Amino acid sequence: MTKLESALPDTRWAAARELAARRDARAVEAIIRAMRDPQGTIRVCVMASALGHLRDPRALGALTEAAFDPVNRDLRLCAIQSLGMIGDASAVPALIRALQEGNMPVAAANAIARMGDERGVLPIIQAAGDPQLRLWMVMALGELGSPSALSWLETLHEEQITVVYQAAVEARWKIAQLLSEQPLVALTSVLTNEPAVNRRMWAAFRLGELRYAAAIPALVDALGDSSCGVRGRAAAALVRTGDAALPILRSLAESSTTQERLYVVAILGYSGKLRDISLLQAITDKATDKKLANVARRSIELIHSFSRPQGGLIEFAAL
């Protein structure tokens, strides 16, 4: 029995998470089978989430089917979120349908917004007619970043619900950043100079979504941010940028402050390069900070697991 099929929820979750981190193409069909398991013994929502992290278009059909599952509410939620993570525009009609049918409407709007697809603007505005959804739809429009949403957002006045008005102001601000002639410059400026923590966190996330290699220096600097939320999002963004960030991260792994090194060492683990094991082992051996040593050991374990294509986590792929 494989780890993905374990009776222990924590074991199944760890297996799905590591499969997603590996980005191993063979994992896609296996996780789809696990998500569709008829016995109900596998946490199918976790499997749907893993497919989103894999970002493989082959999962679109299965996730679209799962997004309209007639019984499992959690599965619908995770499937809709994963469709947004994959980012394939062919999923937008299904997400609009989910939004219009009230099927996880907040998740559906956020998934459309994550893709930045113009087709979602009007359905999101229409969904905002429901007072219980209005705040969430306003926030989604800000993430979508379309200028065609501005005129409607400007109709939300302060004398109405204050929190909705404030969200509309923030949404218009986000759209302005995303519509800048130089969005890289705008986002890195926010990440570096913006006093508001929530805006710095947002800028780090968006830079990761856009995968701008030129943003790497600003994201690396953000690993020293005073906010752990900003640091975490900057680290996740650096993982998404891929190999381009590795030279500077390897240098920082030996010379940066302890706080920055924790993030750098973790990123190196998720990057999965065998050549970094010796560096990480040296950090493990020399570290006087127990937390740093533990993170380095975990990164070594991750790299070893990524380098075993026939390991226990993916043996099921050949079944």
PDB file of C-alpha atoms in Angstrom:
ATOM      1  CA  MET A   1       0.000   0.000   0.000  1.00  0.00           C
ATOM      2  CA  THR A   2       1.409   3.402  -0.954  1.00  0.00           C
ATOM      3  CA  LYS A   3       1.561   6.500   1.207  1.00  0.00           C
ATOM      4  CA  LEU A   4      -1.111   8.144  -0.913  1.00  0.00           C
ATOM      5  CA  GLU A   5      -3.464   5.279  -0.056  1.00  0.00           C
ATOM      6  CA  SER A   6      -2.598   5.211   3.637  1.00  0.00           C
ATOM      7  CA  ALA A   7      -5.384   4.981   6.205  1.00  0.00           C
ATOM      8  CA  LEU A   8      -3.706   7.855   8.081  1.00  0.00           C
ATOM      9  CA  PRO A   9      -4.876  11.295   6.907  1.00  0.00           C
ATOM     10  CA  ASP A  10      -1.561  12.963   7.780  1.00  0.00           C
ATOM     11  CA  THR A  11       0.347  10.413   5.694  1.00  0.00           C
ATOM     12  CA  ARG A  12      -1.953  10.918   2.711  1.00  0.00           C
ATOM     13  CA  TRP A  13      -1.643  14.691   2.985  1.00  0.00           C
ATOM     14  CA  ALA A  14       2.168  14.549   3.169  1.00  0.00           C
ATOM     15  CA  ALA A  15       2.295  12.247   0.154  1.00  0.00           C
ATOM     16  CA  ALA A  16       0.051  14.497  -1.945  1.00  0.00           C
ATOM     17  CA  ARG A  17       1.983  17.598  -0.906  1.00  0.00           C
ATOM     18  CA  GLU A  18       5.335  16.110  -1.832  1.00  0.00           C
ATOM     19  CA  LEU A  19       3.987  14.779  -5.120  1.00  0.00           C
ATOM     20  CA  ALA A  20       2.851  18.284  -5.967  1.00  0.00           C
ATOM     21  CA  ALA A  21       6.217  19.726  -5.017  1.00  0.00           C
ATOM     22  CA  ARG A  22       7.994  17.219  -7.253  1.00  0.00           C
ATOM     23  CA  ARG A  23       6.021  18.328 -10.328  1.00  0.00           C
ATOM     24  CA  ASP A  24       6.466  14.749 -11.572  1.00  0.00           C
ATOM     25  CA  ALA A  25       4.286  14.296 -14.667  1.00  0.00           C
ATOM     26  CA  ARG A  26       3.433  10.724 -13.669  1.00  0.00           C
ATOM     27  CA  ALA A  27       1.749  11.978 -10.537  1.00  0.00           C
ATOM     28  CA  VAL A  28      -1.137  13.644 -12.378  1.00  0.00           C
ATOM     29  CA  GLU A  29      -3.073  10.564 -13.468  1.00  0.00           C
ATOM     30  CA  ALA A  30      -2.390   8.829 -10.176  1.00  0.00           C
ATOM     31  CA  ILE A  31      -3.750  11.715  -8.122  1.00  0.00           C
ATOM     32  CA  ILE A  32      -6.781  11.970 -10.406  1.00  0.00           C
ATOM     33  CA  ARG A  33      -7.492   8.294  -9.697  1.00  0.00           C
ATOM     34  CA  ALA A  34      -7.119   8.945  -5.976  1.00  0.00           C
ATOM     35  CA  MET A  35      -9.470  11.934  -6.175  1.00  0.00           C
ATOM     36  CA  ARG A  36     -12.096   9.754  -7.870  1.00  0.00           C
ATOM     37  CA  ASP A  37     -11.673   6.857  -5.435  1.00  0.00           C
ATOM     38  CA  PRO A  38     -15.166   5.327  -4.998  1.00  0.00           C
ATOM     39  CA  GLN A  39     -14.454   3.821  -1.590  1.00  0.00           C
ATOM     40  CA  GLY A  40     -14.362   7.152   0.207  1.00  0.00           C
ATOM     41  CA  THR A  41     -11.162   6.176   1.999  1.00  0.00           C
ATOM     42  CA  ILE A  42      -9.013   8.991   0.599  1.00  0.00           C
ATOM     43  CA  ARG A  43      -9.391  12.679   1.376  1.00  0.00           C
ATOM     44  CA  VAL A  44     -10.366  13.677  -2.136  1.00  0.00           C
ATOM     45  CA  CYS A  45     -10.209  17.404  -1.423  1.00  0.00           C
ATOM     46  CA  VAL A  46      -6.512  17.071  -0.613  1.00  0.00           C
ATOM     47  CA  MET A  47      -6.002  15.288  -3.915  1.00  0.00           C
ATOM     48  CA  ALA A  48      -7.816  18.048  -5.803  1.00  0.00           C
ATOM     49  CA  SER A  49      -5.569  20.608  -4.129  1.00  0.00           C
ATOM     50  CA  ALA A  50      -2.480  18.628  -5.090  1.00  0.00           C
ATOM     51  CA  LEU A  51      -3.581  18.747  -8.732  1.00  0.00           C
ATOM     52  CA  GLY A  52      -3.747  22.516  -8.487  1.00  0.00           C
ATOM     53  CA  HIS A  53      -0.189  22.688  -7.184  1.00  0.00           C
ATOM     54  CA  LEU A  54       0.985  20.452 -10.019  1.00  0.00           C
ATOM     55  CA  ARG A  55      -0.459  22.990 -12.501  1.00  0.00           C
ATOM     56  CA  ASP A  56      -0.793  20.387 -15.224  1.00  0.00           C
ATOM     57  CA  PRO A  57      -3.537  21.063 -17.825  1.00  0.00           C
ATOM     58  CA  ARG A  58      -4.236  17.320 -18.028  1.00  0.00           C
ATOM     59  CA  ALA A  59      -6.091  17.672 -14.745  1.00  0.00           C
ATOM     60  CA  LEU A  60      -8.577  20.230 -16.089  1.00  0.00           C
ATOM     61  CA  GLY A  61     -11.251  17.726 -17.117  1.00  0.00           C
ATOM     62  CA  ALA A  62     -11.205  15.842 -13.828  1.00  0.00           C
ATOM     63  CA  LEU A  63     -11.175  19.037 -11.784  1.00  0.00           C
ATOM     64  CA  THR A  64     -14.045  20.542 -13.775  1.00  0.00           C
ATOM     65  CA  GLU A  65     -16.057  17.385 -13.129  1.00  0.00           C
ATOM     66  CA  ALA A  66     -15.163  17.544  -9.438  1.00  0.00           C
ATOM     67  CA  ALA A  67     -16.139  21.229  -9.291  1.00  0.00           C
ATOM     68  CA  PHE A  68     -19.760  20.197  -9.812  1.00  0.00           C
ATOM     69  CA  ASP A  69     -19.767  17.072  -7.638  1.00  0.00           C
ATOM     70  CA  PRO A  70     -23.369  16.692  -6.410  1.00  0.00           C
ATOM     71  CA  VAL A  71     -22.436  15.415  -2.941  1.00  0.00           C
ATOM     72  CA  ASN A  72     -19.005  16.508  -1.728  1.00  0.00           C
ATOM     73  CA  ARG A  73     -18.955  20.221  -0.912  1.00  0.00           C
ATOM     74  CA  ASP A  74     -15.290  20.212   0.148  1.00  0.00           C
ATOM     75  CA  LEU A  75     -14.284  18.560  -3.114  1.00  0.00           C
ATOM     76  CA  ARG A  76     -16.110  21.246  -5.096  1.00  0.00           C
ATOM     77  CA  LEU A  77     -14.276  23.956  -3.176  1.00  0.00           C
ATOM     78  CA  CYS A  78     -10.804  22.456  -3.656  1.00  0.00           C
ATOM     79  CA  ALA A  79     -11.442  21.667  -7.332  1.00  0.00           C
ATOM     80  CA  ILE A  80     -12.549  25.223  -8.087  1.00  0.00           C
ATOM     81  CA  GLN A  81      -9.525  26.631  -6.287  1.00  0.00           C
ATOM     82  CA  SER A  82      -7.242  24.310  -8.228  1.00  0.00           C
ATOM     83  CA  LEU A  83      -8.700  25.356 -11.567  1.00  0.00           C
ATOM     84  CA  GLY A  84      -7.629  28.891 -10.702  1.00  0.00           C
ATOM     85  CA  MET A  85      -4.154  27.726  -9.701  1.00  0.00           C
ATOM     86  CA  ILE A  86      -3.608  25.919 -13.005  1.00  0.00           C
ATOM     87  CA  GLY A  87      -4.558  29.124 -14.788  1.00  0.00           C
ATOM     88  CA  ASP A  88      -5.755  27.643 -18.070  1.00  0.00           C
ATOM     89  CA  ALA A  89      -8.266  29.999 -19.711  1.00  0.00           C
ATOM     90  CA  SER A  90     -10.329  27.058 -20.981  1.00  0.00           C
ATOM     91  CA  ALA A  91     -11.595  26.592 -17.406  1.00  0.00           C
ATOM     92  CA  VAL A  92     -13.106  30.086 -17.224  1.00  0.00           C
ATOM     93  CA  PRO A  93     -16.568  29.170 -18.639  1.00  0.00           C
ATOM     94  CA  ALA A  94     -16.952  26.430 -16.021  1.00  0.00           C
ATOM     95  CA  LEU A  95     -15.877  28.827 -13.275  1.00  0.00           C
ATOM     96  CA  ILE A  96     -18.374  31.443 -14.494  1.00  0.00           C
ATOM     97  CA  ARG A  97     -21.069  28.782 -14.458  1.00  0.00           C
ATOM     98  CA  ALA A  98     -20.149  27.876 -10.867  1.00  0.00           C
ATOM     99  CA  LEU A  99     -20.305  31.547  -9.892  1.00  0.00           C
ATOM    100  CA  GLN A 100     -23.689  32.047 -11.539  1.00  0.00           C
ATOM    101  CA  GLU A 101     -25.128  28.883  -9.990  1.00  0.00           C
ATOM    102  CA  GLY A 102     -23.970  29.829  -6.497  1.00  0.00           C
ATOM    103  CA  ASN A 103     -21.571  26.881  -6.452  1.00  0.00           C
ATOM    104  CA  MET A 104     -18.755  28.074  -4.184  1.00  0.00           C
ATOM    105  CA  PRO A 105     -19.168  31.586  -5.606  1.00  0.00           C
ATOM    106  CA  VAL A 106     -16.358  33.186  -3.630  1.00  0.00           C
ATOM    107  CA  ALA A 107     -13.879  30.494  -4.667  1.00  0.00           C
ATOM    108  CA  ALA A 108     -15.097  30.703  -8.278  1.00  0.00           C
ATOM    109  CA  ALA A 109     -14.697  34.484  -8.388  1.00  0.00           C
ATOM    110  CA  ASN A 110     -11.237  34.256  -6.862  1.00  0.00           C
ATOM    111  CA  ALA A 111     -10.203  31.585  -9.370  1.00  0.00           C
ATOM    112  CA  ILE A 112     -11.326  33.758 -12.287  1.00  0.00           C
ATOM    113  CA  ALA A 113      -9.578  36.760 -10.753  1.00  0.00           C
ATOM    114  CA  ARG A 114      -6.361  34.802 -10.344  1.00  0.00           C
ATOM    115  CA  MET A 115      -6.377  34.217 -14.098  1.00  0.00           C
ATOM    116  CA  GLY A 116      -7.074  37.891 -14.804  1.00  0.00           C
ATOM    117  CA  ASP A 117      -9.684  36.895 -17.366  1.00  0.00           C
ATOM    118  CA  GLU A 118     -11.825  39.765 -18.662  1.00  0.00           C
ATOM    119  CA  ARG A 119     -14.799  37.428 -19.183  1.00  0.00           C
ATOM    120  CA  GLY A 120     -15.238  37.266 -15.437  1.00  0.00           C
ATOM    121  CA  VAL A 121     -15.818  40.973 -14.820  1.00  0.00           C
ATOM    122  CA  LEU A 122     -19.553  41.140 -15.582  1.00  0.00           C
ATOM    123  CA  PRO A 123     -20.467  37.838 -13.837  1.00  0.00           C
ATOM    124  CA  ILE A 124     -18.569  38.959 -10.730  1.00  0.00           C
ATOM    125  CA  ILE A 125     -20.352  42.330 -10.734  1.00  0.00           C
ATOM    126  CA  GLN A 126     -23.682  40.537 -11.161  1.00  0.00           C
ATOM    127  CA  ALA A 127     -22.870  38.225  -8.242  1.00  0.00           C
ATOM    128  CA  ALA A 128     -22.154  41.318  -6.136  1.00  0.00           C
ATOM    129  CA  GLY A 129     -25.882  42.036  -6.289  1.00  0.00           C
ATOM    130  CA  ASP A 130     -26.138  39.599  -3.376  1.00  0.00           C
ATOM    131  CA  PRO A 131     -25.300  41.690  -0.284  1.00  0.00           C
ATOM    132  CA  GLN A 132     -23.711  38.657   1.371  1.00  0.00           C
ATOM    133  CA  LEU A 133     -21.297  38.277  -1.552  1.00  0.00           C
ATOM    134  CA  ARG A 134     -20.639  41.936  -2.372  1.00  0.00           C
ATOM    135  CA  LEU A 135     -17.489  42.355  -0.282  1.00  0.00           C
ATOM    136  CA  TRP A 136     -15.905  39.203  -1.706  1.00  0.00           C
ATOM    137  CA  MET A 137     -16.770  40.159  -5.278  1.00  0.00           C
ATOM    138  CA  VAL A 138     -15.247  43.618  -4.827  1.00  0.00           C
ATOM    139  CA  MET A 139     -12.048  42.036  -3.587  1.00  0.00           C
ATOM    140  CA  ALA A 140     -12.019  39.617  -6.526  1.00  0.00           C
ATOM    141  CA  LEU A 141     -12.331  42.491  -9.000  1.00  0.00           C
ATOM    142  CA  GLY A 142      -9.238  44.074  -7.494  1.00  0.00           C
ATOM    143  CA  GLU A 143      -7.279  40.881  -8.048  1.00  0.00           C
ATOM    144  CA  LEU A 144      -8.614  40.479 -11.580  1.00  0.00           C
ATOM    145  CA  GLY A 145      -7.126  43.848 -12.470  1.00  0.00           C
ATOM    146  CA  SER A 146      -9.422  44.897 -15.307  1.00  0.00           C
ATOM    147  CA  PRO A 147     -10.034  48.584 -16.120  1.00  0.00           C
ATOM    148  CA  SER A 148     -13.604  47.699 -17.100  1.00  0.00           C
ATOM    149  CA  ALA A 149     -14.391  47.122 -13.405  1.00  0.00           C
ATOM    150  CA  LEU A 150     -13.393  50.644 -12.362  1.00  0.00           C
ATOM    151  CA  SER A 151     -16.616  52.441 -13.226  1.00  0.00           C
ATOM    152  CA  TRP A 152     -18.693  49.996 -11.179  1.00  0.00           C
ATOM    153  CA  LEU A 153     -16.260  50.117  -8.248  1.00  0.00           C
ATOM    154  CA  GLU A 154     -16.551  53.904  -8.245  1.00  0.00           C
ATOM    155  CA  THR A 155     -20.300  53.606  -7.623  1.00  0.00           C
ATOM    156  CA  LEU A 156     -19.684  52.125  -4.167  1.00  0.00           C
ATOM    157  CA  HIS A 157     -19.848  55.208  -1.973  1.00  0.00           C
ATOM    158  CA  GLU A 158     -18.799  55.669   1.622  1.00  0.00           C
ATOM    159  CA  GLU A 159     -22.363  56.242   2.782  1.00  0.00           C
ATOM    160  CA  GLN A 160     -23.046  52.606   1.904  1.00  0.00           C
ATOM    161  CA  ILE A 161     -21.426  49.750   3.822  1.00  0.00           C
ATOM    162  CA  THR A 162     -18.085  51.129   5.010  1.00  0.00           C
ATOM    163  CA  VAL A 163     -16.152  47.879   4.691  1.00  0.00           C
ATOM    164  CA  VAL A 164     -17.342  47.454   1.099  1.00  0.00           C
ATOM    165  CA  TYR A 165     -16.350  51.028   0.283  1.00  0.00           C
ATOM    166  CA  GLN A 166     -12.897  50.473   1.771  1.00  0.00           C
ATOM    167  CA  ALA A 167     -12.534  47.251  -0.222  1.00  0.00           C
ATOM    168  CA  ALA A 168     -13.509  49.122  -3.384  1.00  0.00           C
ATOM    169  CA  VAL A 169     -10.832  51.750  -2.716  1.00  0.00           C
ATOM    170  CA  GLU A 170      -8.273  48.976  -2.272  1.00  0.00           C
ATOM    171  CA  ALA A 171      -9.491  47.205  -5.409  1.00  0.00           C
ATOM    172  CA  ARG A 172      -9.062  50.373  -7.466  1.00  0.00           C
ATOM    173  CA  TRP A 173      -5.560  50.787  -6.047  1.00  0.00           C
ATOM    174  CA  LYS A 174      -4.639  47.196  -7.024  1.00  0.00           C
ATOM    175  CA  ILE A 175      -5.991  47.671 -10.523  1.00  0.00           C
ATOM    176  CA  ALA A 176      -3.863  50.805 -10.873  1.00  0.00           C
ATOM    177  CA  GLN A 177      -0.720  48.837  -9.961  1.00  0.00           C
ATOM    178  CA  LEU A 178      -1.526  46.008 -12.359  1.00  0.00           C
ATOM    179  CA  LEU A 179      -2.341  48.417 -15.200  1.00  0.00           C
ATOM    180  CA  SER A 180       0.888  50.350 -14.810  1.00  0.00           C
ATOM    181  CA  GLU A 181       3.013  50.686 -17.939  1.00  0.00           C
ATOM    182  CA  GLN A 182       5.705  48.892 -15.959  1.00  0.00           C
ATOM    183  CA  PRO A 183       3.938  46.504 -13.555  1.00  0.00           C
ATOM    184  CA  LEU A 184       7.255  45.020 -12.422  1.00  0.00           C
ATOM    185  CA  VAL A 185       8.434  48.448 -11.290  1.00  0.00           C
ATOM    186  CA  ALA A 186       5.095  49.207  -9.657  1.00  0.00           C
ATOM    187  CA  LEU A 187       4.929  45.913  -7.747  1.00  0.00           C
ATOM    188  CA  THR A 188       8.549  45.936  -6.609  1.00  0.00           C
ATOM    189  CA  SER A 189       8.093  49.517  -5.421  1.00  0.00           C
ATOM    190  CA  VAL A 190       5.094  48.426  -3.354  1.00  0.00           C
ATOM    191  CA  LEU A 191       7.031  45.485  -1.946  1.00  0.00           C
ATOM    192  CA  THR A 192       9.988  47.680  -1.028  1.00  0.00           C
ATOM    193  CA  ASN A 193       8.417  50.968   0.030  1.00  0.00           C
ATOM    194  CA  GLU A 194       4.761  50.498   0.961  1.00  0.00           C
ATOM    195  CA  PRO A 195       4.130  51.030   4.715  1.00  0.00           C
ATOM    196  CA  ALA A 196       1.017  48.805   4.753  1.00  0.00           C
ATOM    197  CA  VAL A 197       1.881  45.164   5.444  1.00  0.00           C
ATOM    198  CA  ASN A 198      -1.129  43.803   3.558  1.00  0.00           C
ATOM    199  CA  ARG A 199      -0.042  45.638   0.417  1.00  0.00           C
ATOM    200  CA  ARG A 200       3.522  44.370   0.670  1.00  0.00           C
ATOM    201  CA  MET A 201       2.181  40.836   1.074  1.00  0.00           C
ATOM    202  CA  TRP A 202      -0.009  41.304  -1.978  1.00  0.00           C
ATOM    203  CA  ALA A 203       2.885  42.608  -4.071  1.00  0.00           C
ATOM    204  CA  ALA A 204       5.055  39.604  -3.144  1.00  0.00           C
ATOM    205  CA  PHE A 205       2.253  37.221  -4.089  1.00  0.00           C
ATOM    206  CA  ARG A 206       1.608  38.923  -7.438  1.00  0.00           C
ATOM    207  CA  LEU A 207       5.303  38.941  -8.318  1.00  0.00           C
ATOM    208  CA  GLY A 208       5.340  35.217  -7.663  1.00  0.00           C
ATOM    209  CA  GLU A 209       2.302  34.713  -9.876  1.00  0.00           C
ATOM    210  CA  LEU A 210       3.933  36.697 -12.688  1.00  0.00           C
ATOM    211  CA  ARG A 211       7.274  34.874 -12.277  1.00  0.00           C
ATOM    212  CA  TYR A 212       9.364  37.909 -13.174  1.00  0.00           C
ATOM    213  CA  ALA A 213      13.038  36.959 -12.969  1.00  0.00           C
ATOM    214  CA  ALA A 214      13.825  40.664 -12.672  1.00  0.00           C
ATOM    215  CA  ALA A 215      11.870  40.720  -9.400  1.00  0.00           C
ATOM    216  CA  ILE A 216      14.262  38.296  -7.695  1.00  0.00           C
ATOM    217  CA  PRO A 217      16.441  40.954  -5.981  1.00  0.00           C
ATOM    218  CA  ALA A 218      13.386  42.666  -4.460  1.00  0.00           C
ATOM    219  CA  LEU A 219      11.927  39.334  -3.341  1.00  0.00           C
ATOM    220  CA  VAL A 220      15.234  38.329  -1.771  1.00  0.00           C
ATOM    221  CA  ASP A 221      15.370  41.629   0.101  1.00  0.00           C
ATOM    222  CA  ALA A 222      11.818  40.965   1.306  1.00  0.00           C
ATOM    223  CA  LEU A 223      13.055  37.849   3.114  1.00  0.00           C
ATOM    224  CA  GLY A 224      14.287  40.332   5.712  1.00  0.00           C
ATOM    225  CA  ASP A 225      10.960  42.167   5.974  1.00  0.00           C
ATOM    226  CA  SER A 226       9.667  42.946   9.457  1.00  0.00           C
ATOM    227  CA  SER A 227       6.463  41.002   8.707  1.00  0.00           C
ATOM    228  CA  CYS A 228       6.506  37.210   8.695  1.00  0.00           C
ATOM    229  CA  GLY A 229       3.584  37.330   6.231  1.00  0.00           C
ATOM    230  CA  VAL A 230       5.663  39.296   3.740  1.00  0.00           C
ATOM    231  CA  ARG A 231       8.665  37.035   4.269  1.00  0.00           C
ATOM    232  CA  GLY A 232       6.585  33.916   3.683  1.00  0.00           C
ATOM    233  CA  ARG A 233       5.021  35.217   0.497  1.00  0.00           C
ATOM    234  CA  ALA A 234       8.374  36.383  -0.811  1.00  0.00           C
ATOM    235  CA  ALA A 235       9.799  32.913  -0.179  1.00  0.00           C
ATOM    236  CA  ALA A 236       6.878  31.275  -2.003  1.00  0.00           C
ATOM    237  CA  ALA A 237       7.363  33.690  -4.904  1.00  0.00           C
ATOM    238  CA  LEU A 238      11.047  32.802  -5.132  1.00  0.00           C
ATOM    239  CA  VAL A 239      10.151  29.112  -5.355  1.00  0.00           C
ATOM    240  CA  ARG A 240       7.888  29.948  -8.303  1.00  0.00           C
ATOM    241  CA  THR A 241      10.637  31.855 -10.146  1.00  0.00           C
ATOM    242  CA  GLY A 242      12.584  28.594 -10.533  1.00  0.00           C
ATOM    243  CA  ASP A 243      16.293  28.177 -11.141  1.00  0.00           C
ATOM    244  CA  ALA A 244      16.969  31.851 -11.869  1.00  0.00           C
ATOM    245  CA  ALA A 245      16.977  32.643  -8.147  1.00  0.00           C
ATOM    246  CA  LEU A 246      19.325  29.844  -7.096  1.00  0.00           C
ATOM    247  CA  PRO A 247      22.754  31.538  -7.449  1.00  0.00           C
ATOM    248  CA  ILE A 248      21.856  34.398  -5.126  1.00  0.00           C
ATOM    249  CA  LEU A 249      20.050  32.073  -2.714  1.00  0.00           C
ATOM    250  CA  ARG A 250      23.080  29.798  -2.451  1.00  0.00           C
ATOM    251  CA  SER A 251      25.216  32.795  -1.587  1.00  0.00           C
ATOM    252  CA  LEU A 252      22.748  33.970   1.045  1.00  0.00           C
ATOM    253  CA  ALA A 253      22.565  30.489   2.568  1.00  0.00           C
ATOM    254  CA  GLU A 254      26.112  31.009   3.777  1.00  0.00           C
ATOM    255  CA  SER A 255      26.176  34.700   4.574  1.00  0.00           C
ATOM    256  CA  SER A 256      22.743  36.098   5.480  1.00  0.00           C
ATOM    257  CA  THR A 257      21.189  36.674   8.889  1.00  0.00           C
ATOM    258  CA  THR A 258      19.597  33.723  10.693  1.00  0.00           C
ATOM    259  CA  GLN A 259      16.074  34.932   9.891  1.00  0.00           C
ATOM    260  CA  GLU A 260      16.791  35.210   6.170  1.00  0.00           C
ATOM    261  CA  ARG A 261      18.683  31.920   6.134  1.00  0.00           C
ATOM    262  CA  LEU A 262      15.655  30.051   7.454  1.00  0.00           C
ATOM    263  CA  TYR A 263      13.710  31.047   4.366  1.00  0.00           C
ATOM    264  CA  VAL A 264      16.626  30.621   1.968  1.00  0.00           C
ATOM    265  CA  VAL A 265      17.384  27.120   3.233  1.00  0.00           C
ATOM    266  CA  ALA A 266      13.716  26.137   2.932  1.00  0.00           C
ATOM    267  CA  ILE A 267      13.556  27.448  -0.638  1.00  0.00           C
ATOM    268  CA  LEU A 268      16.637  25.443  -1.601  1.00  0.00           C
ATOM    269  CA  GLY A 269      14.893  22.323  -0.343  1.00  0.00           C
ATOM    270  CA  TYR A 270      11.815  22.911  -2.474  1.00  0.00           C
ATOM    271  CA  SER A 271      14.026  23.706  -5.475  1.00  0.00           C
ATOM    272  CA  GLY A 272      15.199  20.098  -5.247  1.00  0.00           C
ATOM    273  CA  LYS A 273      18.743  20.331  -6.652  1.00  0.00           C
ATOM    274  CA  LEU A 274      21.127  17.528  -5.680  1.00  0.00           C
ATOM    275  CA  ARG A 275      24.115  19.878  -5.808  1.00  0.00           C
ATOM    276  CA  ASP A 276      22.693  21.806  -2.815  1.00  0.00           C
ATOM    277  CA  ILE A 277      22.825  18.842  -0.452  1.00  0.00           C
ATOM    278  CA  SER A 278      26.458  19.449   0.485  1.00  0.00           C
ATOM    279  CA  LEU A 279      25.725  23.106   1.231  1.00  0.00           C
ATOM    280  CA  LEU A 280      22.702  22.218   3.325  1.00  0.00           C
ATOM    281  CA  GLN A 281      24.633  19.497   5.150  1.00  0.00           C
ATOM    282  CA  ALA A 282      27.344  22.008   6.036  1.00  0.00           C
ATOM    283  CA  ILE A 283      24.693  24.336   7.438  1.00  0.00           C
ATOM    284  CA  THR A 284      23.218  21.454   9.441  1.00  0.00           C
ATOM    285  CA  ASP A 285      26.630  20.574  10.889  1.00  0.00           C
ATOM    286  CA  LYS A 286      27.675  24.121  11.747  1.00  0.00           C
ATOM    287  CA  ALA A 287      24.411  25.742  12.773  1.00  0.00           C
ATOM    288  CA  THR A 288      24.206  26.901  16.369  1.00  0.00           C
ATOM    289  CA  ASP A 289      20.530  27.702  15.869  1.00  0.00           C
ATOM    290  CA  LYS A 290      18.468  24.536  16.318  1.00  0.00           C
ATOM    291  CA  LYS A 291      15.616  25.777  14.130  1.00  0.00           C
ATOM    292  CA  LEU A 292      17.992  26.527  11.250  1.00  0.00           C
ATOM    293  CA  ALA A 293      19.554  23.069  11.550  1.00  0.00           C
ATOM    294  CA  ASN A 294      16.129  21.439  11.498  1.00  0.00           C
ATOM    295  CA  VAL A 295      15.052  23.374   8.406  1.00  0.00           C
ATOM    296  CA  ALA A 296      18.288  22.402   6.639  1.00  0.00           C
ATOM    297  CA  ARG A 297      17.742  18.732   7.499  1.00  0.00           C
ATOM    298  CA  ARG A 298      14.188  18.913   6.188  1.00  0.00           C
ATOM    299  CA  SER A 299      15.433  20.483   2.958  1.00  0.00           C
ATOM    300  CA  ILE A 300      17.934  17.657   2.496  1.00  0.00           C
ATOM    301  CA  GLU A 301      15.131  15.130   3.004  1.00  0.00           C
ATOM    302  CA  LEU A 302      12.999  16.926   0.404  1.00  0.00           C
ATOM    303  CA  ILE A 303      15.782  16.909  -2.173  1.00  0.00           C
ATOM    304  CA  HIS A 304      16.413  13.207  -1.597  1.00  0.00           C
ATOM    305  CA  SER A 305      12.696  12.461  -1.999  1.00  0.00           C
ATOM    306  CA  PHE A 306      12.565  14.478  -5.227  1.00  0.00           C
ATOM    307  CA  SER A 307      15.527  12.557  -6.639  1.00  0.00           C
ATOM    308  CA  ARG A 308      13.912   9.116  -6.193  1.00  0.00           C
ATOM    309  CA  PRO A 309      11.639   8.723  -9.228  1.00  0.00           C
ATOM    310  CA  GLN A 310      10.701   5.197  -8.187  1.00  0.00           C
ATOM    311  CA  GLY A 311      10.282   6.027  -4.491  1.00  0.00           C
ATOM    312  CA  GLY A 312       7.351   5.003  -2.324  1.00  0.00           C
ATOM    313  CA  LEU A 313       5.438   8.191  -2.969  1.00  0.00           C
ATOM    314  CA  ILE A 314       4.936   7.484  -6.672  1.00  0.00           C
ATOM    315  CA  GLU A 315       5.131   3.726  -7.027  1.00  0.00           C
ATOM    316  CA  PHE A 316       1.380   3.792  -7.632  1.00  0.00           C
ATOM    317  CA  ALA A 317       1.895   5.751 -10.872  1.00  0.00           C
ATOM    318  CA  ALA A 318       2.765   2.539 -12.699  1.00  0.00           C
ATOM    319  CA  LEU A 319      -0.268   0.629 -11.433  1.00  0.00           C
TER     320      LEU A 319
END
